[in-house]
Every structure is written in structure tokens, then in C-alpha cells.
Coordinates of C-alpha atoms and ligand atoms in Angstrom, one line a residue:
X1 CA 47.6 37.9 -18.6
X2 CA 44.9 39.8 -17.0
X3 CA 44.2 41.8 -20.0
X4 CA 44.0 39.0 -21.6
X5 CA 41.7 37.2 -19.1
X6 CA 39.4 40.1 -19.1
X7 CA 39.1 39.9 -22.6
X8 CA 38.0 36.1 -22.4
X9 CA 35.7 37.0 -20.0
X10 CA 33.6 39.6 -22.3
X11 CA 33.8 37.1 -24.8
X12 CA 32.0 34.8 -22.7
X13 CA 29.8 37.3 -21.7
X14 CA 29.3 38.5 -24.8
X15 CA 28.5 34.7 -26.4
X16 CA 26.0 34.4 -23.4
X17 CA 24.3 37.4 -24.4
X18 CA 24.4 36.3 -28.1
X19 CA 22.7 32.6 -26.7
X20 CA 20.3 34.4 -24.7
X21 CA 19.1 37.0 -27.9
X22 CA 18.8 34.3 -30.2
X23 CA 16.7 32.2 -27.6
X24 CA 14.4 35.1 -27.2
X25 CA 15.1 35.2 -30.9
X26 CA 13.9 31.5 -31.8
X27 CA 11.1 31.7 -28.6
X28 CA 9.8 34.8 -30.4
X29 CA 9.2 32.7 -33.5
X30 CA 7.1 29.8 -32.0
X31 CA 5.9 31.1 -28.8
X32 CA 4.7 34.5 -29.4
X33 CA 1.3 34.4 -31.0
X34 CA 1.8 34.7 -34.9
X35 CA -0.7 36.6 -35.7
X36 CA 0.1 39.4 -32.7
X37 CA -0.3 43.0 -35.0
X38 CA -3.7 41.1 -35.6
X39 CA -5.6 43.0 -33.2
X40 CA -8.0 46.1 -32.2
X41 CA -8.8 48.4 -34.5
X42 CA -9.7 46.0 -37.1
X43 CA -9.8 42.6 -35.6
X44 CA -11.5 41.7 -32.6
X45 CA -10.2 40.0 -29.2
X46 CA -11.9 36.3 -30.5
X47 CA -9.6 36.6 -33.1
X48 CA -6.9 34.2 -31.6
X49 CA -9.2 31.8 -30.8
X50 CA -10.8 31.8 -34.4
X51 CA -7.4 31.2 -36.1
X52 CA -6.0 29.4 -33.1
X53 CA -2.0 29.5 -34.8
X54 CA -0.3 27.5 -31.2
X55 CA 1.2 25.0 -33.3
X56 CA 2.3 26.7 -35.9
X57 CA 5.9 26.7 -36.8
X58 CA 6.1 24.6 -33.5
X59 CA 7.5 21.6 -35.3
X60 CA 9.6 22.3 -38.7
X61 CA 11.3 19.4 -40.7
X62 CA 14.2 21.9 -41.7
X63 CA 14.9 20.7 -44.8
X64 CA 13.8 24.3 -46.4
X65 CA 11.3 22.9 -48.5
X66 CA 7.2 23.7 -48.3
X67 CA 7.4 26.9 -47.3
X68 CA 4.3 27.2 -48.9
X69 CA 1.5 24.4 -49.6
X70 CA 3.1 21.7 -52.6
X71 CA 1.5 22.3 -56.2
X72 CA 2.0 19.6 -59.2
X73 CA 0.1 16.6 -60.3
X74 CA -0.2 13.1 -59.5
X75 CA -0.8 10.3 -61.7
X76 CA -3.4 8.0 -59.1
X77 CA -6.8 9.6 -59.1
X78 CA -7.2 9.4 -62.8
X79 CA -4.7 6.5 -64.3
X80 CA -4.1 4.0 -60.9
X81 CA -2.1 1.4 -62.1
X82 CA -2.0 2.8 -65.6
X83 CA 0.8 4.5 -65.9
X84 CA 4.0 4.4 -67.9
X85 CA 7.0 6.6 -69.1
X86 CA 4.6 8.5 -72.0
X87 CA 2.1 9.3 -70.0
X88 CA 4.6 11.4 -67.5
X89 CA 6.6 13.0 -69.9
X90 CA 3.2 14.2 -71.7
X91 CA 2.3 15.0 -68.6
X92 CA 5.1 17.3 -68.0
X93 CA 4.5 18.4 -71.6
X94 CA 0.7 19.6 -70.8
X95 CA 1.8 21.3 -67.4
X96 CA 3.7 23.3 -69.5
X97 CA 1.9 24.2 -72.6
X98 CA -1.0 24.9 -70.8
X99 CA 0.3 27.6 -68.9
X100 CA -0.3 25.5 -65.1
X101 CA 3.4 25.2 -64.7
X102 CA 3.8 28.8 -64.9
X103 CA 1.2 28.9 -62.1
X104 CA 2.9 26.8 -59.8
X105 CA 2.3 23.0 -60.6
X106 CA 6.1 22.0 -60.6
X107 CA 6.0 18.5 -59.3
X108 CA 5.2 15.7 -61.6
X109 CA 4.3 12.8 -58.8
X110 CA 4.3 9.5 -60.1
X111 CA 2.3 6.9 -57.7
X112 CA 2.1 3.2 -57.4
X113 CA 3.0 0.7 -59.9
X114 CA 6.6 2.4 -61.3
X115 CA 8.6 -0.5 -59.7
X116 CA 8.7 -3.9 -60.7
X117 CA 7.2 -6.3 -58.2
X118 CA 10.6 -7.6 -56.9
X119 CA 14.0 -5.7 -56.3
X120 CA 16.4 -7.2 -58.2
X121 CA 19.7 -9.5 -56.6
X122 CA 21.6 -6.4 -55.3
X123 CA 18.4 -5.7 -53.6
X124 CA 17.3 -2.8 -55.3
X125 CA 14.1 -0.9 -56.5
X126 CA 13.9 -1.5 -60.5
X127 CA 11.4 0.3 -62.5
X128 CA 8.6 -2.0 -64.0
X129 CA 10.8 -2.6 -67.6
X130 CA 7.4 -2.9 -69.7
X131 CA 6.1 0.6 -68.7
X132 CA 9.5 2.9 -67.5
X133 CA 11.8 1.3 -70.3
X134 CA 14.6 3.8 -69.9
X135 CA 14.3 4.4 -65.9
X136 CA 13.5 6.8 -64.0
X137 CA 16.5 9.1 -63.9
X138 CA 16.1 9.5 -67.9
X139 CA 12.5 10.5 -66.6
X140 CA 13.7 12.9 -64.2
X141 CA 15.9 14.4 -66.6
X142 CA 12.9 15.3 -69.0
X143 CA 11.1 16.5 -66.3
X144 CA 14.0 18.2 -64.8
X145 CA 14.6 19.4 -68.5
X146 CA 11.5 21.4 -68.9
X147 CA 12.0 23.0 -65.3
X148 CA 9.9 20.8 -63.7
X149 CA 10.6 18.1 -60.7
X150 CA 9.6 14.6 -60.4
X151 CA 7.9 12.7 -57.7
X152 CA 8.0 8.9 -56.6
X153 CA 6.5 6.9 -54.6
X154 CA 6.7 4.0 -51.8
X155 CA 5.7 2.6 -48.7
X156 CA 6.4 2.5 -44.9
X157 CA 5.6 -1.3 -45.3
X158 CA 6.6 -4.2 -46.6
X159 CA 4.7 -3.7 -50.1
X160 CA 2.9 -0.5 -51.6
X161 CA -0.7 -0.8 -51.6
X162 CA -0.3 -2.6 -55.0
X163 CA 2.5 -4.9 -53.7
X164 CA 5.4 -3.8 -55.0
X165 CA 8.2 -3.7 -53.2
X166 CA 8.0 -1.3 -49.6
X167 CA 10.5 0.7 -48.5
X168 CA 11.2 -0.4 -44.8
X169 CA 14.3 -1.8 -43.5
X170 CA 15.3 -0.3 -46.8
X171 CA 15.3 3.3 -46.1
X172 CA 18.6 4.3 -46.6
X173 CA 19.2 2.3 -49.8
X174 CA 16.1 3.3 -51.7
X175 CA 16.6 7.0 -50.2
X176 CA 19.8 6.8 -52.4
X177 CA 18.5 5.7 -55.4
X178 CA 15.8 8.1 -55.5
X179 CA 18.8 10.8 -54.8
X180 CA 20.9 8.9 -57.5
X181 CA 17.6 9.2 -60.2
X182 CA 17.5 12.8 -59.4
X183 CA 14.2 12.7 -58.0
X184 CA 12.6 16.1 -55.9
X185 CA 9.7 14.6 -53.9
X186 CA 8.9 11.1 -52.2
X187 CA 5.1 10.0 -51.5
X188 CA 5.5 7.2 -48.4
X189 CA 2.1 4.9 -47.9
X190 CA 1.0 3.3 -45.3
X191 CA 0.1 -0.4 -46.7
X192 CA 1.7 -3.6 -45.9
X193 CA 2.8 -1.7 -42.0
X194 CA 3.1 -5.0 -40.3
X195 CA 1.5 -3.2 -37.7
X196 CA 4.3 -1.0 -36.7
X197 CA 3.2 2.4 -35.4
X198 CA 3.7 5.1 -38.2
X199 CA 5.6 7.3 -35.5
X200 CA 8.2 4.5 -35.0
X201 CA 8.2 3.6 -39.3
X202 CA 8.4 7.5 -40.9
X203 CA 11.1 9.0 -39.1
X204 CA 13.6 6.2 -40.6
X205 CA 13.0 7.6 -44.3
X206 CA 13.1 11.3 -43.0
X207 CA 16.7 10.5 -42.1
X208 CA 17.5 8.5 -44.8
X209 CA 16.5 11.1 -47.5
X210 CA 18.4 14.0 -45.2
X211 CA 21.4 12.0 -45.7
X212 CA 21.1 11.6 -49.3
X213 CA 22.2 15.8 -48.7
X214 CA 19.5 16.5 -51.9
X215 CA 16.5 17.9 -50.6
X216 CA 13.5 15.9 -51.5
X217 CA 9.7 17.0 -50.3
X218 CA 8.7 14.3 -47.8
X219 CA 4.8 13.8 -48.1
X220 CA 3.3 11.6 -45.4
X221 CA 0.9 9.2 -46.5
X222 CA -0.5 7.3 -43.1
X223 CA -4.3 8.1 -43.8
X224 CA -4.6 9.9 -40.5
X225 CA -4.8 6.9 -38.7
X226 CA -2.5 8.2 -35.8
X227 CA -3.5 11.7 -35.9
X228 CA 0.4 12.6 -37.3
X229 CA -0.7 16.3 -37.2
X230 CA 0.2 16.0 -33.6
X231 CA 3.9 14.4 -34.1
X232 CA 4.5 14.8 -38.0
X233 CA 5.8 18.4 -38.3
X234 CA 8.9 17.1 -37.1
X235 CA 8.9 14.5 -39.5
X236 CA 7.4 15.8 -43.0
X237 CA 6.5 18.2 -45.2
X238 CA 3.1 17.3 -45.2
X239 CA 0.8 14.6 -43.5
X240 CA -2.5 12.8 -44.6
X241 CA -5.2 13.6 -42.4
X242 CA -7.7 11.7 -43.8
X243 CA -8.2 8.3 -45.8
X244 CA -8.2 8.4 -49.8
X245 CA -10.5 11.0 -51.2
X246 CA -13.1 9.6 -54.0
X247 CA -14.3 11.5 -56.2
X248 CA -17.8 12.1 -55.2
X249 CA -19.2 15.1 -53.3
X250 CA -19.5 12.9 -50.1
X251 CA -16.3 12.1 -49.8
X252 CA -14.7 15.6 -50.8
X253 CA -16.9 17.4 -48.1
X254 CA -16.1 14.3 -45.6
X255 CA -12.5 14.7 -45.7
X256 CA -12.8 18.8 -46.0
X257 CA -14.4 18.3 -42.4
X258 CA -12.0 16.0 -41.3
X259 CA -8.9 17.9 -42.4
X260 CA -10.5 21.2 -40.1
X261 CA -9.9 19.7 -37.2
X262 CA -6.3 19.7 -37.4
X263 CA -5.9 23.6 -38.6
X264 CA -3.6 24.6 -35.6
X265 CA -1.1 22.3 -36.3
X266 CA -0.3 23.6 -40.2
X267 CA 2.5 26.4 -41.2
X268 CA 5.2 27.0 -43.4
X269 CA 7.7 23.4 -43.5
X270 CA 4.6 21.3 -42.8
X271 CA 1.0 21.3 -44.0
X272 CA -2.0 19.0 -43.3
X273 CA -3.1 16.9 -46.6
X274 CA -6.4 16.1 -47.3
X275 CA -5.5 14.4 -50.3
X276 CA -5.2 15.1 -54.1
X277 CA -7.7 16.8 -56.3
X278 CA -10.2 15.4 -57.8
X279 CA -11.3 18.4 -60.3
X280 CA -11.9 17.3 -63.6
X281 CA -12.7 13.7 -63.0
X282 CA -16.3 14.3 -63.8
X283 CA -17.9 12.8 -60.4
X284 CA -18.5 16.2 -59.5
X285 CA -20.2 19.3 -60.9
X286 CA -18.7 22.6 -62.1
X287 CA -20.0 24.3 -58.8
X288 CA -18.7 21.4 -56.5
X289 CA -15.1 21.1 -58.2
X290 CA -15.5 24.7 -57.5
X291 CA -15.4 24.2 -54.2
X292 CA -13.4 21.6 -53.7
X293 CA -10.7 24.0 -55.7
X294 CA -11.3 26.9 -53.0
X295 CA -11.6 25.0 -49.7
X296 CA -8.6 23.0 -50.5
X297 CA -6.9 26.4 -51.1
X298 CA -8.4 28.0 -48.2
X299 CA -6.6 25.5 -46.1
X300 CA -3.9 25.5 -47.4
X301 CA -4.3 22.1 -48.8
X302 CA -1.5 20.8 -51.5
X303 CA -3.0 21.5 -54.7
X304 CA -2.1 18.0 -56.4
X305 CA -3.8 17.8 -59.4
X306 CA -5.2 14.9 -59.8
X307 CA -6.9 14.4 -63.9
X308 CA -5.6 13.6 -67.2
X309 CA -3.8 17.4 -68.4
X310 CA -3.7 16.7 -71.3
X311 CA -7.2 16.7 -71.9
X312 CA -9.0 19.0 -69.7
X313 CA -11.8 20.8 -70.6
X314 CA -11.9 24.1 -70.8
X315 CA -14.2 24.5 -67.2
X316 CA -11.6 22.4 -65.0
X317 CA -9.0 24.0 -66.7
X318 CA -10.7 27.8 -65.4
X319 CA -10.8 26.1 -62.2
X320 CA -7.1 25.1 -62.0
X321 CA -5.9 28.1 -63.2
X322 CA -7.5 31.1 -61.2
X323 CA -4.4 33.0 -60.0
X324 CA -6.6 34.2 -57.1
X325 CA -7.4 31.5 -56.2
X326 CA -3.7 29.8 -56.2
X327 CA -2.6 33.3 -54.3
X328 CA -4.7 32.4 -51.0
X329 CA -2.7 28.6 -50.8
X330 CA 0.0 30.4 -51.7
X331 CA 0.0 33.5 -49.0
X332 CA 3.5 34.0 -47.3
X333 CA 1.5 34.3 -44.2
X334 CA 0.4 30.2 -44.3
X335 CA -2.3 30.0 -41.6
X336 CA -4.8 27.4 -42.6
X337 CA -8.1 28.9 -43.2
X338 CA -11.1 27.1 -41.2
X339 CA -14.7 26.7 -41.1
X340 CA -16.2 29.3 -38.9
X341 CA -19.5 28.9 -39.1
X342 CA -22.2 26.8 -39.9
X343 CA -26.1 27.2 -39.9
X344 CA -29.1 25.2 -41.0
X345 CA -29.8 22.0 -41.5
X346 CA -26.6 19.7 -40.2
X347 CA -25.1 22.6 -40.5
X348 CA -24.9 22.9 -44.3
X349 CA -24.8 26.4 -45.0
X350 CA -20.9 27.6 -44.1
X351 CA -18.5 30.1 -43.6
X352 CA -15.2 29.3 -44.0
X353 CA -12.1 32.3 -43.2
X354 CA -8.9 32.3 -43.0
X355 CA -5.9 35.0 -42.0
X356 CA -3.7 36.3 -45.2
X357 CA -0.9 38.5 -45.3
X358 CA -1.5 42.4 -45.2
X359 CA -4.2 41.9 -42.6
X360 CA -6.7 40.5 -45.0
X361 CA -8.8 37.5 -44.8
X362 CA -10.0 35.1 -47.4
X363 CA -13.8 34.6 -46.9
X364 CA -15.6 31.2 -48.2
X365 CA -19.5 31.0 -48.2
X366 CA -20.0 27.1 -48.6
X367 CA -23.7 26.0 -49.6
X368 CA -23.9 22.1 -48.8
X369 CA -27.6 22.2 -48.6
X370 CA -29.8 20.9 -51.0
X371 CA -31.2 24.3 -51.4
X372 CA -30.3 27.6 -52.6
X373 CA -29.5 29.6 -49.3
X374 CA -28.6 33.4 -48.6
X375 CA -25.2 33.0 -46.5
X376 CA -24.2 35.9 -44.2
X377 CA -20.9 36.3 -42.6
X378 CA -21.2 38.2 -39.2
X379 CA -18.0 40.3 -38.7
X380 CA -18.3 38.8 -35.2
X381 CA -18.0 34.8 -36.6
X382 CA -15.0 36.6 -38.7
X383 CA -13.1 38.4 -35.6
X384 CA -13.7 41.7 -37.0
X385 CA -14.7 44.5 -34.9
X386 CA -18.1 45.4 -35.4
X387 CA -17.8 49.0 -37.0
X388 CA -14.8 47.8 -39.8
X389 CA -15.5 48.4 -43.4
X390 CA -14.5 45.8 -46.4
X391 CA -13.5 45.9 -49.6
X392 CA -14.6 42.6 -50.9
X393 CA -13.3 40.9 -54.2
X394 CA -14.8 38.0 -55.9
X395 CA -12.0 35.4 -56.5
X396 CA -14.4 33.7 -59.3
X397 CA -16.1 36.7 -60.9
X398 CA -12.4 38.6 -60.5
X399 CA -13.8 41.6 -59.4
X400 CA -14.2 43.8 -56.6
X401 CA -17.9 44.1 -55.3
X402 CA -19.9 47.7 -54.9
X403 CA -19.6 49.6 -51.9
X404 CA -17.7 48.8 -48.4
X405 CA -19.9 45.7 -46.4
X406 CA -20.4 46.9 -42.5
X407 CA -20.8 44.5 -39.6
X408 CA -21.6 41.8 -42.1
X409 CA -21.7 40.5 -45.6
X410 CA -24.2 37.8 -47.4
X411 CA -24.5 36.3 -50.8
X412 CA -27.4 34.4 -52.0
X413 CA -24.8 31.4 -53.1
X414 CA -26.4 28.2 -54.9
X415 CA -27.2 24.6 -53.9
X416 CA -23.4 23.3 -53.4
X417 CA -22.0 26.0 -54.8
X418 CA -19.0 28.0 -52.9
X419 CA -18.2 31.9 -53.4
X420 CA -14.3 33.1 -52.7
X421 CA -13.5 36.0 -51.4
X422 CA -10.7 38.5 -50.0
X423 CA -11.6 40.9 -47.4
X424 CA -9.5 44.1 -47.0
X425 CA -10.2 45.9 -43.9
X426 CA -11.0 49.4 -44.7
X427 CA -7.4 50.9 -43.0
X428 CA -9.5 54.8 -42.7
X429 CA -12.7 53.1 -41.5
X430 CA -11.5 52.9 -37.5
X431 CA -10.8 57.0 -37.5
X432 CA -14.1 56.9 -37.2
X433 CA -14.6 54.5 -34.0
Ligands
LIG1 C1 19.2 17.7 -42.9 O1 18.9 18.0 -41.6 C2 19.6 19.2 -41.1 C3 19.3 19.3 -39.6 O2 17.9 19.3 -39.4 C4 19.2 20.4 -41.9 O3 19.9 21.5 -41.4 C5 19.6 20.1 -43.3 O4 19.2 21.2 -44.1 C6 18.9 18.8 -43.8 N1 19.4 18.6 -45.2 C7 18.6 18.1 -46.1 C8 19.2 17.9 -47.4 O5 17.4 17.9 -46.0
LIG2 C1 0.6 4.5 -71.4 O1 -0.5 4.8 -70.5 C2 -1.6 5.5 -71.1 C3 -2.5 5.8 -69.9 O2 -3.0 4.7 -69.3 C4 -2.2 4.6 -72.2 O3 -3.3 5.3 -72.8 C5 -1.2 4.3 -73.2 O4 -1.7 3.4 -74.1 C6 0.1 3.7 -72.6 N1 1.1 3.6 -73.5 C7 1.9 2.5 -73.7 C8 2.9 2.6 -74.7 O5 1.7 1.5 -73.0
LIG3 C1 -16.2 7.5 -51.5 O1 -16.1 8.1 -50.2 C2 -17.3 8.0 -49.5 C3 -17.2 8.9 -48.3 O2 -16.0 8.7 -47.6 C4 -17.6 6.6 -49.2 O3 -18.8 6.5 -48.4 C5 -17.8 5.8 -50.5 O4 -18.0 4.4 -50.2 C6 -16.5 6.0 -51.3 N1 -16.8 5.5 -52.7 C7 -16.0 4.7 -53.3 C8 -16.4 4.3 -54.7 O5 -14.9 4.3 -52.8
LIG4 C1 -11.0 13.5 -73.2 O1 -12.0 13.7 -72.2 C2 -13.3 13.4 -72.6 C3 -14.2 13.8 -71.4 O2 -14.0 15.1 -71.0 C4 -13.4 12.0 -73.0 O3 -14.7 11.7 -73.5 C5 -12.4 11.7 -74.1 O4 -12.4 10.3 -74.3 C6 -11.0 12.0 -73.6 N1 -10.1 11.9 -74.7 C7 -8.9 11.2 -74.5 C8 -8.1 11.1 -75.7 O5 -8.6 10.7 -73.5

């Protein structure tokens, strides 16, 4: 019937329409610059460049998880092999009793070692029987218990770096035993690769864990070797950029410079990962752990801790806990801050900005001389128009600072020391321009 036939024709009309709005939809999302209300009056036109966002959201594992940077703890920087099932659940117990989980450290990651060094006749991953005694699903159900989530670990190889058993040509199987145990998160090394390419060995566990139909964080662990920022967002929720952070000062700054490179590429469903933290070990001072803390929030680095909870003292413990400083990894808005600008000798005395919701910007002035140094921040290396007023708070000293700063702001900042700031345009200061 015509009337009829009409009618089927709007429809169709009508679901082209619909295809075509969500296109523009969906386009708007990934093409469009992010950061597009981020202009004139405040910001100026080398803002884009500055916080170059192309890649964000470009990529997107949809499996709804890190929509903002993963927070937890992870047993390798401080125990390695020594681990067992105590040592997690009083883990989980200190994450809680110290107030950290209530800040956002929900995943309790356990590393290498949990598994026994041979799967047993059905072919499956056993936990090592001396050290995990009643398994790991009793272990995720204590940690599960105290509204926390567990974290395990394997390999993209034939062994894990301390040869146990590796996950490949086993994806699916061990994918469903980590779902069967309950488990919320899955580190995947690169050791033992039989020199597959990683872009051809991660995928495989991506799929296998999205059939398990739980939703388990997938962090990428292939050192950076084959630059996965550029073909991991499709893949993970996080990637390595870098190889295994030490805890000395050379190796934290090394991989902070490292991890820069690749700021673009991060956004909400996939982060870059310069590693875990190392605040508290004691191969660093209170002013470097300092900034280690607020460049790995800065760029919206996971925030894994990595030292023994339950016995922190009470500096790393102020370190871990500043809420401000958690709020700047955490910012909906999830554009990796970046170093933008460095003076002196190799370059040692830095600024390092980022974007945050609400049009402000975290500000970092990063001494890595040997020397105490006056940094200054010129509006112009910060893509602010020249004239803007800021309000500037302190992120360590929790306060905000006297007066508005004008076209620039310094701080006489100590030999590897690093000050945190937010910057809040002045929203009546452009009237006046
Ligand atoms: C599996 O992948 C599909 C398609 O990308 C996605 O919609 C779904 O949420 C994923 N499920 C899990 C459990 O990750
Ligand atoms: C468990 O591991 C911790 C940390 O290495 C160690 O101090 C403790 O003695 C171990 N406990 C058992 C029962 O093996
Ligand atoms: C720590 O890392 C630095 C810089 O990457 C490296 O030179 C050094 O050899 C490492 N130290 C240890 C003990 O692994
Ligand atoms: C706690 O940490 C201190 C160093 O900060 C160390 O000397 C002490 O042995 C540790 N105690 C335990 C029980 O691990």
C-alpha cells in the first residue's frame, strides 16, 4: 500500500538521518579538537599545540574501565619474589585502615611468583601451594570483602620474567580462570616473547578476557619496546612506555622524560604507564619522591603504589595521601600534562602543565639541577594570553598564594625539589583586555 510505502520510506529516511547524526555525533568526539572552548580570552592560539590532544580518545578498548588513570598497589618494587597470601590480605588491610583506599587505591596487584612453576595435568595456572595455600579466589574474596579488587599477573610469553608459566597459546583458558577467581585487573609482561611482535601477542588476551564478559583492567606491560602508544589504545587500558623504573632519581627522571613523549596518545580508556611508584622505598629523598608523586600525577600516570603499607612512615604516607594531588590524576578532563619548558644546564630547571577541567591548569616547577634555581613560568610557555590573571594554589603547602600572578609566575624551588600547582584563570580579568 502506498501509505504504507511512504511510511517505509521516512523510516528509511529517518534511520539515515539518525546514522548520519550519530556519525557527526561519534566524529565530534575524536575529531573535533578536545580542548575547543579552550581559547581567546584566556588561553592563547599555541594552546593546541602545547597540549596537542589528536590522539586522544582516538583509540578506546571499550570495556568501560580507566576512565580515569588506575590507583592501587603492587607487590614488585618492594617484595619481588617475596610474596605470599599474608602479605596481600595485610596489604588490603593497610590500604584500608590507613585511609588510602578511601583515596582511591582500590586495586591490590599481585606480580610475579603467585603461580607455581608448572600448570598442572589439565593444563592450568596453580597458585604456588607454599605461599597462596587457599588460592587465589579465597584471596579475591578478602579483597573483594573489604571493597577492594585484586590484580594478577602473567606474560605474553612463554614464562613470566621469573619463569613461571606464560600466558600465550593459553589466552583464553587462563582469561577464565582469572574470571572464575574473581579477579578485577590483569598485568601482561613481556618476557619469554619468542620474538613475536607485541602487536601480534596482546590482542589475543584482550579478547580472551572480553569473552570472559567480567570486566578486568588490561595493563600492558611490553616496556615500550614497540612504541604501543601508537597501536595500544585499541588494545589496553594502559601501556608501558618505558623499561622498569629503579628506584633511584636517574631512573625516575629518565622514564619521566621518556613517558612525555607519548602525551598525545593518552585519554580516558587508555593511559600511558611509566611504571609503578617507587615513594617510600628510601632510594630517594623527601623532595624527589615529591616529585615523582606530582609528575606521575601530572601525567596522568597510574598511581601504583609500590612500598610495604603497612609500614610507611609518616612522610611517604603525606606524600600518598595529598587529595590535591590525587585530584589532578584524577581530573574528568584526562589530558596528560607535559613538560613545557626547560632552561639551564641540560635543561634541568622545568616547567611542567597540563589542561584540567573548569579551564584550569595544573602547573609543575621541576628543579633537576644540582642547584637551588628561581623557576618562572611565562604565560606564553603556558598558552595563556599575556594580560590573564591567576589564582594560584599550592598543592603541597594547601593553600592559595597572595595576590593574582600577571604574564608570569616564579618560585625559588630547591635543588630536586618540585612545587604543584593549580592555576585558575581570573574569569573578570579579560573585561579589562
Ligand atoms: C567486550 O567488547 C565489546 C565490544 O568492544 C564491548 O562492548 C564490551 O563492553 C566488552 N565487554 C567486556 C566485558 O569487556
Ligand atoms: C610472607 O611474606 C612476607 C614478606 O616477604 C614475609 O615477611 C613473611 O615472613 C611471609 N610469611 C610467610 C608465612 O611465609
Ligand atoms: C636504574 O635505572 C638507571 C637509569 O635507567 C640505570 O642506569 C641503572 O643501572 C638502574 N639501576 C639498577 C640497580 O638497576
Ligand atoms: C619499617 O620500615 C623501617 C624503615 O622505614 C625499617 O627499618 C623497619 O625494619 C620496617 N619494619 C618492618 C616490620 O618491616
Amino acid at each position: 500500500m502506498g501509505f504504507q510505502k511512504h511510511n517505509k520510506s521516512v523510516l528509511v529516511h529517518l534511520f539515515i538521518l539518525f546514522i548520519y547524526v550519530s556519525s557527526v555525533f561519534v566524529s565530534a568526539r575524536v575529531v573535533q579538537p578536545l580542548l575547543q572552548n579552550y581559547g581567546k580570552p584566556i588561553f592563547r592560539s599555541n594552546f593546541h599545540s602545547i597540549y596537542d590532544t589528536s590522539n586522544y580518545g582516538v583509540f578506546h578498548l571499550s570495556n568501560g574501565l580507566a576512565l580515569t588513570p588506575q590507583m592501587g598497589w603492587n607487590s614488585w618494587n618492594f617484595f619481588a619474589c617475596n610474596i605470599n597470601e599474608t602479605v596481600i590480605k595485610e596489604t588490603a588491610d593497610a590500604l584500608v585502615s590507613t585511609g588510602l583506599a578511601k583515596l582511591g587505591y582500590v586495586y591490590v596487584n599481585i606480580d610475579d611468583c603467585w603461580s607455581s612453576v608448572t600448570r598442572n595435568l589439565k593444563g592450568d595456572l596453580v597458585p604456588d601451594r607454599k605461599t597462596f595455600p587457599s588460592g587465589i579466589k579465597a584471596l579475591a574474596d578478602y579483597v573483594h570483602g573489604k571493597g577492594l579488587k585484586l590484580g594478577i599477573y602473567s606474560d605474553a610469553g612463554a614464562f613470566t620474567c621469573q619463569v613461571r608459566p606464560g600466558s600465550i597459546f593459553h589466552e583464553n583458558d587462563d582469561a577464565d580462570l582469572f574470571a572464575s577467581w574473581g579477579v578485577d585487573y590483569l598485568k601482561y609482561d613481556n618476557c619469554y616473547n619468542l620474538g613475536i611482535p607485541p602487536k601480534k601477542r596482546y590482542p589475543p588476551m584482550r579478547d580472551a578476557l572480553n569473552e570472559t564478559g567480567r570486566k578486568i583492567f588490561y595493563s600492558i606491560c611490553e616496556w615500550g619496546v614497540d612504541d604501543p602508544a601508537l597501536w595500544a589504545g585499541t588494545v589496553g587500558n594502559s601501556w608501558r612506555t618505558t623499561d622498569d623504573i629503579n628506584d633511584t632519581w636517574a631512573s625516575m627522571t629518565t622514564i619521566a622524560d621518556l613517558n612525555d613523549r607519548w602525551a598525545a596518545y593518552a585519554g580516558p580508556g587508555g593511559w600511558n604507564d611509566p611504571d609503578m611508584l617507587e615513594v617510600g622505598n628510601g632510594g630517594m629523598t623527601y623532595q624527589e619522591y615529591r616529585g615523582h608523586f606530582s609528575i606521575w600525577a601530572l601525567a596522568k600516570a597510574p598511581l601504583l603504589i609500590g612500598c610495604d603499607v603497612r609500614n610507611m612512615t609518616a612522610e611517604t604516607f603525606e606524600i600518598l595521601s595529598n587529595k590535591e594531588v590525587i585530584a589532578i590524576n584524577q581530573d574528568s578532563l584526562g589530558v596528560q600534562g607535559r613538560k613545557v619548558q626547560a632552561a639551564g644546564i641540560d635543561g634541568c630547571s622545568q616547567v611542567w602543565a597540563g589542561p584540567l577541567s573548569g579551564n584550569r591548569l595544573t602547573v609543575a616547577l621541576w628543579n633537576r639541577c644540582s642547584k637551588v634555581a628561581t623557576i618562572t613560568a611565562s604565560w606564553e610557555a603556558l598558552g595563556l594570553e599575556s594580560g590573564i590573571h591567576v589564582s594560584v594554589r599550592d598543592l603541597w603547602q594547601h593553600k592559595v598564594l597572595n595576590g593574582d600572578a600577571v604574564s608570569s609566575f616564579s618560585a625559588r624551588v630547591d635543588s630536586h625539589a618540585c612545587e604543584l600547582y593549580i592555576f585558575t584563570p581570573s574569569t573578570t580579568s579579560y573585561s579589562a583586555l
